[in-house]
Amino acid sequence: MAKKQSKRPVKPSRLKKRMSMGGWFIIAGLLPILAIYTYLRFVPIAKTVYMSFFNWDYVTNKNVFIDFTNYVNMFKNQQFATSLVNTTIIAFAMFIIIMPLSMLIANALNNIVKFRAWYEALYFLPVIMPMVPITIIWKWILNTDYGLLNWFLSLFGASKIAWLTTPTPAIIVVIVIMIWKNIGYNVLIFLVGLRGIPRSYYEAAAIDGANSSQSFRHISLPLLKPITVYVSVTTLIKGYNVYSLVKILASDVQGAPSYLVRVLVYDMIENGFRFYKMGYASAEAVILFAIVIVLTLAQMWMLRENDGVRRTQRLMRAGRKSK
């Protein structure tokens, strides 16, 4: 019986050539998508930076170069200062409250066996609800005269509270609604991270005598650092980009958008599309973009991705050596 002839091995040079041709084919297929993405993402950013140095006439479409005048006027404007302070308060209050709360809720849900899917759906429901209708519902609940919240408080003898027309309650209302709207997304992301951690880590820690809180502190938290970076960045970005909530809550309240809960995006849109100061609005957009970039880079530097993994691996190796 004749032996089957084995296939001749492909020469490394020929294999390398085929792989090279396949790589170029993939790149050629991705070029149109990359071109569209670049045009839709980076061209508007470059155009905004360019427009921030001009006084753009909305009617005649003529640009007059005015150097850094828009930026100088912006930092002298009291409305911009109010918008920046309000937006920063909202963003960092969201960050400080929502980060530990969402992580604790995710850890609790991860340990639940019965009705886990129902609890997860309950927390995620506000995320998929449109902002406009739920803001209208919140506006009715918080109404001073016939709102559900003031009616409930009146049962205990409390007086009416002007939730939307008093500075401090108005900011608190925005923060609470933003947390309620976004916490479900953060909980879901942390849940995915927790379920990706091997159970053997927790079992080894339990054998060494670690309780649940110690396992969470020394295993879960370090391994969740990459996800923590992502969640913290997206939370701050959502806080700095708040607009629809403030616009709808303050639509029929005299002076509320200007003095109580005015935010950067509201100020930017009003200057650009109501007063037609496109150059000034572009300068505000550049400042907002710079703030988000700086915060993102700072968080990525403080919570470097591999630190938690390396620390946990060192702890696991130290535990095995001590046995």
mmCIF file of C-alpha atoms in Angstrom:
data_model
loop_
_atom_site.group_PDB
_atom_site.id
_atom_site.type_symbol
_atom_site.label_atom_id
_atom_site.label_comp_id
_atom_site.label_asym_id
_atom_site.label_seq_id
_atom_site.Cartn_x
_atom_site.Cartn_y
_atom_site.Cartn_z
ATOM 1 C CA MET A 1 0.000 0.000 0.000
ATOM 2 C CA ALA A 2 1.427 3.245 -1.092
ATOM 3 C CA LYS A 3 2.060 5.806 1.538
ATOM 4 C CA LYS A 4 0.087 9.000 1.360
ATOM 5 C CA GLN A 5 2.210 11.853 0.328
ATOM 6 C CA SER A 6 2.338 14.508 3.012
ATOM 7 C CA LYS A 7 1.638 18.062 2.070
ATOM 8 C CA ARG A 8 4.677 20.107 1.414
ATOM 9 C CA PRO A 9 5.242 22.620 4.205
ATOM 10 C CA VAL A 10 4.706 26.210 3.278
ATOM 11 C CA LYS A 11 7.895 28.170 3.248
ATOM 12 C CA PRO A 12 8.112 30.839 5.964
ATOM 13 C CA SER A 13 8.668 33.566 3.391
ATOM 14 C CA ARG A 14 5.551 32.535 1.460
ATOM 15 C CA LEU A 15 3.485 32.283 4.657
ATOM 16 C CA LYS A 16 4.695 35.710 5.730
ATOM 17 C CA LYS A 17 3.758 37.089 2.317
ATOM 18 C CA ARG A 18 0.243 35.644 2.560
ATOM 19 C CA MET A 19 -0.227 37.082 6.045
ATOM 20 C CA SER A 20 1.038 40.431 4.838
ATOM 21 C CA MET A 21 -1.401 40.405 1.919
ATOM 22 C CA GLY A 22 -4.260 39.469 4.263
ATOM 23 C CA GLY A 23 -3.356 42.299 6.613
ATOM 24 C CA TRP A 24 -3.327 44.833 3.796
ATOM 25 C CA PHE A 25 -6.693 43.488 2.597
ATOM 26 C CA ILE A 26 -8.190 44.034 6.070
ATOM 27 C CA ILE A 27 -6.718 47.534 6.261
ATOM 28 C CA ALA A 28 -8.128 48.381 2.819
ATOM 29 C CA GLY A 29 -11.571 47.213 3.946
ATOM 30 C CA LEU A 30 -11.420 49.302 7.118
ATOM 31 C CA LEU A 31 -10.212 52.489 5.429
ATOM 32 C CA PRO A 32 -13.703 53.759 4.419
ATOM 33 C CA ILE A 33 -15.004 53.172 7.949
ATOM 34 C CA LEU A 34 -11.979 54.891 9.493
ATOM 35 C CA ALA A 35 -12.366 57.805 7.082
ATOM 36 C CA ILE A 36 -16.036 58.279 8.031
ATOM 37 C CA TYR A 37 -15.229 57.951 11.741
ATOM 38 C CA THR A 38 -12.400 60.492 11.461
ATOM 39 C CA TYR A 39 -14.601 62.933 9.575
ATOM 40 C CA LEU A 40 -17.480 62.667 12.050
ATOM 41 C CA ARG A 41 -15.293 62.730 15.165
ATOM 42 C CA PHE A 42 -12.170 64.787 14.636
ATOM 43 C CA VAL A 43 -13.218 67.262 11.948
ATOM 44 C CA PRO A 44 -15.966 68.805 14.159
ATOM 45 C CA ILE A 45 -13.469 69.100 17.032
ATOM 46 C CA ALA A 46 -10.936 70.843 14.800
ATOM 47 C CA LYS A 47 -13.673 73.092 13.379
ATOM 48 C CA THR A 48 -14.825 74.035 16.885
ATOM 49 C CA VAL A 49 -11.298 74.952 17.983
ATOM 50 C CA TYR A 50 -10.867 76.989 14.786
ATOM 51 C CA MET A 51 -14.167 78.847 15.260
ATOM 52 C CA SER A 52 -13.326 79.745 18.859
ATOM 53 C CA PHE A 53 -10.769 82.289 17.591
ATOM 54 C CA PHE A 54 -13.254 84.081 15.333
ATOM 55 C CA ASN A 55 -16.252 86.343 15.624
ATOM 56 C CA TRP A 56 -18.586 84.497 13.294
ATOM 57 C CA ASP A 57 -21.531 86.417 11.820
ATOM 58 C CA TYR A 58 -24.404 83.932 11.659
ATOM 59 C CA VAL A 59 -26.266 85.918 8.963
ATOM 60 C CA THR A 60 -23.499 86.826 6.514
ATOM 61 C CA ASN A 61 -21.322 83.778 7.360
ATOM 62 C CA LYS A 62 -18.241 86.032 7.642
ATOM 63 C CA ASN A 63 -15.444 85.281 10.093
ATOM 64 C CA VAL A 64 -13.350 87.970 11.783
ATOM 65 C CA PHE A 65 -10.221 86.738 13.559
ATOM 66 C CA ILE A 66 -10.215 88.091 17.121
ATOM 67 C CA ASP A 67 -7.427 85.985 18.670
ATOM 68 C CA PHE A 68 -8.221 84.935 22.296
ATOM 69 C CA THR A 69 -10.964 87.531 22.827
ATOM 70 C CA ASN A 70 -13.714 84.895 23.153
ATOM 71 C CA TYR A 71 -11.761 83.120 25.884
ATOM 72 C CA VAL A 72 -11.020 86.371 27.741
ATOM 73 C CA ASN A 73 -14.675 87.435 27.617
ATOM 74 C CA MET A 74 -15.773 83.976 28.681
ATOM 75 C CA PHE A 75 -13.690 83.939 31.867
ATOM 76 C CA LYS A 76 -14.925 87.456 32.700
ATOM 77 C CA ASN A 77 -18.576 86.430 32.262
ATOM 78 C CA GLN A 78 -20.462 85.714 35.494
ATOM 79 C CA GLN A 79 -22.890 83.362 33.758
ATOM 80 C CA PHE A 80 -20.012 81.178 32.562
ATOM 81 C CA ALA A 81 -18.571 81.084 36.085
ATOM 82 C CA THR A 82 -21.963 80.084 37.496
ATOM 83 C CA SER A 83 -22.364 77.410 34.818
ATOM 84 C CA LEU A 84 -18.889 76.013 35.467
ATOM 85 C CA VAL A 85 -19.401 75.871 39.244
ATOM 86 C CA ASN A 86 -22.843 74.243 38.946
ATOM 87 C CA THR A 87 -21.625 71.678 36.424
ATOM 88 C CA THR A 88 -18.582 70.815 38.533
ATOM 89 C CA ILE A 89 -20.737 70.380 41.651
ATOM 90 C CA ILE A 90 -23.126 68.074 39.781
ATOM 91 C CA ALA A 91 -20.352 66.023 38.156
ATOM 92 C CA PHE A 92 -18.258 65.476 41.284
ATOM 93 C CA ALA A 93 -21.280 64.877 43.528
ATOM 94 C CA MET A 94 -22.364 62.177 41.074
ATOM 95 C CA PHE A 95 -18.861 60.724 41.083
ATOM 96 C CA ILE A 96 -18.477 60.706 44.878
ATOM 97 C CA ILE A 97 -21.891 59.138 45.522
ATOM 98 C CA ILE A 98 -22.455 56.859 42.553
ATOM 99 C CA MET A 99 -19.049 55.129 42.468
ATOM 100 C CA PRO A 100 -19.023 53.449 45.922
ATOM 101 C CA LEU A 101 -22.798 52.966 45.898
ATOM 102 C CA SER A 102 -22.865 51.195 42.530
ATOM 103 C CA MET A 103 -19.908 49.001 43.523
ATOM 104 C CA LEU A 104 -21.579 47.941 46.790
ATOM 105 C CA ILE A 105 -24.879 47.224 45.027
ATOM 106 C CA ALA A 106 -23.081 45.182 42.368
ATOM 107 C CA ASN A 107 -21.273 43.175 45.043
ATOM 108 C CA ALA A 108 -24.563 42.516 46.847
ATOM 109 C CA LEU A 109 -26.314 41.450 43.629
ATOM 110 C CA ASN A 110 -23.402 39.182 42.773
ATOM 111 C CA ASN A 111 -24.000 37.236 45.994
ATOM 112 C CA ILE A 112 -27.766 36.943 45.511
ATOM 113 C CA VAL A 113 -29.050 33.637 44.152
ATOM 114 C CA LYS A 114 -32.847 34.014 44.091
ATOM 115 C CA PHE A 115 -34.496 36.593 41.816
ATOM 116 C CA ARG A 116 -31.108 37.938 40.695
ATOM 117 C CA ALA A 117 -32.357 38.775 37.193
ATOM 118 C CA TRP A 118 -35.329 40.694 38.585
ATOM 119 C CA TYR A 119 -33.122 42.832 40.824
ATOM 120 C CA GLU A 120 -30.732 43.546 37.952
ATOM 121 C CA ALA A 121 -33.617 44.565 35.677
ATOM 122 C CA LEU A 122 -35.026 46.807 38.405
ATOM 123 C CA TYR A 123 -31.754 48.720 38.746
ATOM 124 C CA PHE A 124 -31.206 48.940 34.982
ATOM 125 C CA LEU A 125 -34.744 50.110 34.144
ATOM 126 C CA PRO A 126 -34.073 53.875 34.631
ATOM 127 C CA VAL A 127 -31.099 53.650 32.243
ATOM 128 C CA ILE A 128 -33.237 52.606 29.264
ATOM 129 C CA MET A 129 -36.022 55.088 30.010
ATOM 130 C CA PRO A 130 -35.886 58.278 27.853
ATOM 131 C CA MET A 131 -34.695 61.367 29.695
ATOM 132 C CA VAL A 132 -37.495 63.706 28.544
ATOM 133 C CA PRO A 133 -40.556 61.768 29.811
ATOM 134 C CA ILE A 134 -38.956 60.776 33.107
ATOM 135 C CA THR A 135 -37.891 64.398 33.691
ATOM 136 C CA ILE A 136 -41.490 65.515 33.136
ATOM 137 C CA ILE A 137 -42.614 62.943 35.713
ATOM 138 C CA TRP A 138 -39.974 64.149 38.184
ATOM 139 C CA LYS A 139 -41.068 67.732 37.534
ATOM 140 C CA TRP A 140 -44.628 66.817 38.509
ATOM 141 C CA ILE A 141 -43.419 64.994 41.626
ATOM 142 C CA LEU A 142 -41.343 68.022 42.707
ATOM 143 C CA ASN A 143 -43.936 70.705 41.943
ATOM 144 C CA THR A 144 -44.275 73.156 44.832
ATOM 145 C CA ASP A 145 -48.086 73.402 44.847
ATOM 146 C CA TYR A 146 -49.406 70.003 43.730
ATOM 147 C CA GLY A 147 -46.313 67.788 43.657
ATOM 148 C CA LEU A 148 -46.409 64.285 45.087
ATOM 149 C CA LEU A 149 -43.323 64.815 47.273
ATOM 150 C CA ASN A 150 -44.659 67.929 49.019
ATOM 151 C CA TRP A 151 -48.026 66.194 49.519
ATOM 152 C CA PHE A 152 -46.268 63.258 51.181
ATOM 153 C CA LEU A 153 -44.209 65.574 53.412
ATOM 154 C CA SER A 154 -47.354 67.512 54.393
ATOM 155 C CA LEU A 155 -48.723 64.307 55.972
ATOM 156 C CA PHE A 156 -45.991 64.705 58.591
ATOM 157 C CA GLY A 157 -46.663 68.419 59.103
ATOM 158 C CA ALA A 158 -43.849 69.721 56.875
ATOM 159 C CA SER A 159 -44.308 72.952 54.947
ATOM 160 C CA LYS A 160 -44.050 73.205 51.168
ATOM 161 C CA ILE A 161 -40.550 73.252 49.713
ATOM 162 C CA ALA A 162 -39.767 75.052 46.448
ATOM 163 C CA TRP A 163 -37.589 72.276 45.056
ATOM 164 C CA LEU A 164 -37.011 73.872 41.645
ATOM 165 C CA THR A 165 -36.854 77.566 42.536
ATOM 166 C CA THR A 166 -34.429 77.518 45.485
ATOM 167 C CA PRO A 167 -30.701 77.261 44.693
ATOM 168 C CA THR A 168 -29.586 74.448 47.020
ATOM 169 C CA PRO A 169 -32.629 72.150 46.584
ATOM 170 C CA ALA A 170 -32.510 72.674 42.812
ATOM 171 C CA ILE A 171 -28.908 71.464 42.572
ATOM 172 C CA ILE A 172 -29.676 68.545 44.904
ATOM 173 C CA VAL A 173 -32.660 67.575 42.736
ATOM 174 C CA VAL A 174 -30.496 67.475 39.605
ATOM 175 C CA ILE A 175 -27.848 65.376 41.377
ATOM 176 C CA VAL A 176 -30.406 62.902 42.759
ATOM 177 C CA ILE A 177 -32.124 62.426 39.396
ATOM 178 C CA MET A 178 -28.801 61.983 37.587
ATOM 179 C CA ILE A 179 -27.723 59.346 40.126
ATOM 180 C CA TRP A 180 -31.075 57.552 39.858
ATOM 181 C CA LYS A 181 -30.854 57.612 36.064
ATOM 182 C CA ASN A 182 -27.254 56.373 35.717
ATOM 183 C CA ILE A 183 -26.512 54.113 38.675
ATOM 184 C CA GLY A 184 -27.995 51.051 36.975
ATOM 185 C CA TYR A 185 -25.472 51.232 34.142
ATOM 186 C CA ASN A 186 -22.552 51.388 36.571
ATOM 187 C CA VAL A 187 -23.973 48.497 38.600
ATOM 188 C CA LEU A 188 -24.222 46.370 35.457
ATOM 189 C CA ILE A 189 -20.623 47.126 34.437
ATOM 190 C CA PHE A 190 -19.317 46.271 37.914
ATOM 191 C CA LEU A 191 -21.369 43.068 37.883
ATOM 192 C CA VAL A 192 -19.715 42.005 34.641
ATOM 193 C CA GLY A 193 -16.318 42.655 36.203
ATOM 194 C CA LEU A 194 -17.126 40.745 39.395
ATOM 195 C CA ARG A 195 -18.370 37.727 37.465
ATOM 196 C CA GLY A 196 -15.168 37.703 35.442
ATOM 197 C CA ILE A 197 -13.007 37.177 38.543
ATOM 198 C CA PRO A 198 -12.144 33.455 38.986
ATOM 199 C CA ARG A 199 -13.839 31.843 41.976
ATOM 200 C CA SER A 200 -10.571 30.099 42.841
ATOM 201 C CA TYR A 201 -9.200 33.417 44.136
ATOM 202 C CA TYR A 202 -12.016 33.700 46.694
ATOM 203 C CA GLU A 203 -11.769 30.019 47.602
ATOM 204 C CA ALA A 204 -8.040 30.343 48.271
ATOM 205 C CA ALA A 205 -8.666 33.438 50.386
ATOM 206 C CA ALA A 206 -11.380 31.614 52.361
ATOM 207 C CA ILE A 207 -8.980 28.737 53.053
ATOM 208 C CA ASP A 208 -6.490 31.279 54.410
ATOM 209 C CA GLY A 209 -9.187 32.588 56.772
ATOM 210 C CA ALA A 210 -10.245 35.761 54.923
ATOM 211 C CA ASN A 211 -13.828 36.920 55.436
ATOM 212 C CA SER A 212 -16.070 38.430 52.754
ATOM 213 C CA SER A 213 -15.044 42.039 53.423
ATOM 214 C CA GLN A 214 -11.338 41.162 53.287
ATOM 215 C CA SER A 215 -11.843 39.227 50.046
ATOM 216 C CA PHE A 216 -13.686 42.183 48.552
ATOM 217 C CA ARG A 217 -10.969 44.628 49.630
ATOM 218 C CA HIS A 218 -7.944 42.561 48.603
ATOM 219 C CA ILE A 219 -9.289 40.648 45.581
ATOM 220 C CA SER A 220 -12.339 42.347 44.067
ATOM 221 C CA LEU A 221 -11.240 45.969 44.351
ATOM 222 C CA PRO A 222 -7.746 45.531 42.841
ATOM 223 C CA LEU A 223 -9.036 43.412 39.958
ATOM 224 C CA LEU A 224 -11.846 45.889 39.282
ATOM 225 C CA LYS A 225 -9.472 48.825 38.809
ATOM 226 C CA PRO A 226 -9.628 48.812 34.972
ATOM 227 C CA ILE A 227 -13.432 48.801 35.137
ATOM 228 C CA THR A 228 -13.332 51.455 37.862
ATOM 229 C CA VAL A 229 -11.359 53.718 35.523
ATOM 230 C CA TYR A 230 -13.940 53.282 32.773
ATOM 231 C CA VAL A 231 -16.937 53.807 35.067
ATOM 232 C CA SER A 232 -15.419 56.853 36.782
ATOM 233 C CA VAL A 233 -14.573 58.499 33.456
ATOM 234 C CA THR A 234 -18.034 57.901 31.976
ATOM 235 C CA THR A 235 -19.697 59.120 35.180
ATOM 236 C CA LEU A 236 -17.810 62.421 35.129
ATOM 237 C CA ILE A 237 -18.468 62.868 31.407
ATOM 238 C CA LYS A 238 -22.206 62.360 31.972
ATOM 239 C CA GLY A 239 -22.109 64.869 34.813
ATOM 240 C CA TYR A 240 -20.382 67.529 32.720
ATOM 241 C CA ASN A 241 -22.703 66.926 29.737
ATOM 242 C CA VAL A 242 -25.986 67.266 31.627
ATOM 243 C CA TYR A 243 -28.455 69.389 29.639
ATOM 244 C CA SER A 244 -31.901 67.878 28.944
ATOM 245 C CA LEU A 245 -32.689 67.408 32.622
ATOM 246 C CA VAL A 246 -31.911 71.035 33.500
ATOM 247 C CA LYS A 247 -33.668 72.388 30.412
ATOM 248 C CA ILE A 248 -36.937 70.559 31.095
ATOM 249 C CA LEU A 249 -36.992 71.069 34.858
ATOM 250 C CA ALA A 250 -36.441 74.836 34.504
ATOM 251 C CA SER A 251 -38.454 75.488 31.326
ATOM 252 C CA ASP A 252 -41.265 77.421 33.055
ATOM 253 C CA VAL A 253 -39.411 78.705 36.125
ATOM 254 C CA GLN A 254 -38.493 82.381 35.860
ATOM 255 C CA GLY A 255 -34.724 82.844 35.978
ATOM 256 C CA ALA A 256 -33.957 79.265 37.035
ATOM 257 C CA PRO A 257 -31.728 78.317 34.113
ATOM 258 C CA SER A 258 -29.763 81.549 34.455
ATOM 259 C CA TYR A 259 -29.184 81.655 38.184
ATOM 260 C CA LEU A 260 -29.998 78.371 39.907
ATOM 261 C CA VAL A 261 -29.052 75.299 37.882
ATOM 262 C CA ARG A 262 -27.461 76.756 34.786
ATOM 263 C CA VAL A 263 -24.879 74.312 33.392
ATOM 264 C CA LEU A 264 -22.130 74.555 30.780
ATOM 265 C CA VAL A 265 -23.977 72.818 27.955
ATOM 266 C CA TYR A 266 -27.070 74.971 28.569
ATOM 267 C CA ASP A 267 -24.965 78.141 28.485
ATOM 268 C CA MET A 268 -23.146 76.970 25.359
ATOM 269 C CA ILE A 269 -26.328 76.121 23.426
ATOM 270 C CA GLU A 270 -28.047 79.345 24.455
ATOM 271 C CA ASN A 271 -25.106 81.503 23.360
ATOM 272 C CA GLY A 272 -24.729 79.639 20.088
ATOM 273 C CA PHE A 273 -28.313 79.177 18.926
ATOM 274 C CA ARG A 274 -30.233 81.907 20.751
ATOM 275 C CA PHE A 275 -27.779 84.812 20.714
ATOM 276 C CA TYR A 276 -25.877 83.554 17.604
ATOM 277 C CA LYS A 277 -22.477 83.923 19.286
ATOM 278 C CA MET A 278 -20.984 80.872 17.598
ATOM 279 C CA GLY A 279 -17.374 81.833 18.292
ATOM 280 C CA TYR A 280 -18.059 82.339 21.994
ATOM 281 C CA ALA A 281 -20.037 79.090 22.194
ATOM 282 C CA SER A 282 -17.189 77.270 20.438
ATOM 283 C CA ALA A 283 -14.761 78.584 23.061
ATOM 284 C CA GLU A 284 -17.036 77.196 25.787
ATOM 285 C CA ALA A 285 -17.119 73.843 23.987
ATOM 286 C CA VAL A 286 -13.317 73.797 23.832
ATOM 287 C CA ILE A 287 -13.076 74.452 27.580
ATOM 288 C CA LEU A 288 -15.593 71.684 28.301
ATOM 289 C CA PHE A 289 -13.665 69.294 26.049
ATOM 290 C CA ALA A 290 -10.382 70.206 27.767
ATOM 291 C CA ILE A 291 -11.879 69.614 31.231
ATOM 292 C CA VAL A 292 -13.113 66.156 30.244
ATOM 293 C CA ILE A 293 -9.755 65.228 28.664
ATOM 294 C CA VAL A 294 -7.772 66.378 31.720
ATOM 295 C CA LEU A 295 -10.030 64.479 34.125
ATOM 296 C CA THR A 296 -9.853 61.356 31.965
ATOM 297 C CA LEU A 297 -6.052 61.412 31.793
ATOM 298 C CA ALA A 298 -5.783 62.096 35.528
ATOM 299 C CA GLN A 299 -8.001 59.138 36.396
ATOM 300 C CA MET A 300 -6.172 56.831 34.010
ATOM 301 C CA TRP A 301 -2.898 57.843 35.655
ATOM 302 C CA MET A 302 -4.185 57.351 39.218
ATOM 303 C CA LEU A 303 -5.959 54.068 38.532
ATOM 304 C CA ARG A 304 -3.576 52.341 36.170
ATOM 305 C CA GLU A 305 -5.012 49.197 34.690
ATOM 306 C CA ASN A 306 -2.405 46.651 35.644
ATOM 307 C CA ASP A 307 -1.753 47.765 39.223
ATOM 308 C CA GLY A 308 -4.642 45.802 40.687
ATOM 309 C CA VAL A 309 -3.839 42.664 38.722
ATOM 310 C CA ARG A 310 -0.164 42.694 39.729
ATOM 311 C CA ARG A 311 -1.011 43.346 43.383
ATOM 312 C CA THR A 312 -3.503 40.470 43.536
ATOM 313 C CA GLN A 313 -1.100 38.108 41.781
ATOM 314 C CA ARG A 314 1.617 38.991 44.314
ATOM 315 C CA LEU A 315 -0.790 38.313 47.182
ATOM 316 C CA MET A 316 -1.781 34.955 45.697
ATOM 317 C CA ARG A 317 1.870 33.931 45.198
ATOM 318 C CA ALA A 318 2.746 35.027 48.738
ATOM 319 C CA GLY A 319 -0.147 32.961 50.095
ATOM 320 C CA ARG A 320 0.974 29.843 48.220
ATOM 321 C CA LYS A 321 4.578 30.216 49.438
ATOM 322 C CA SER A 322 3.503 30.550 53.060
ATOM 323 C CA LYS A 323 1.667 27.186 52.981
#
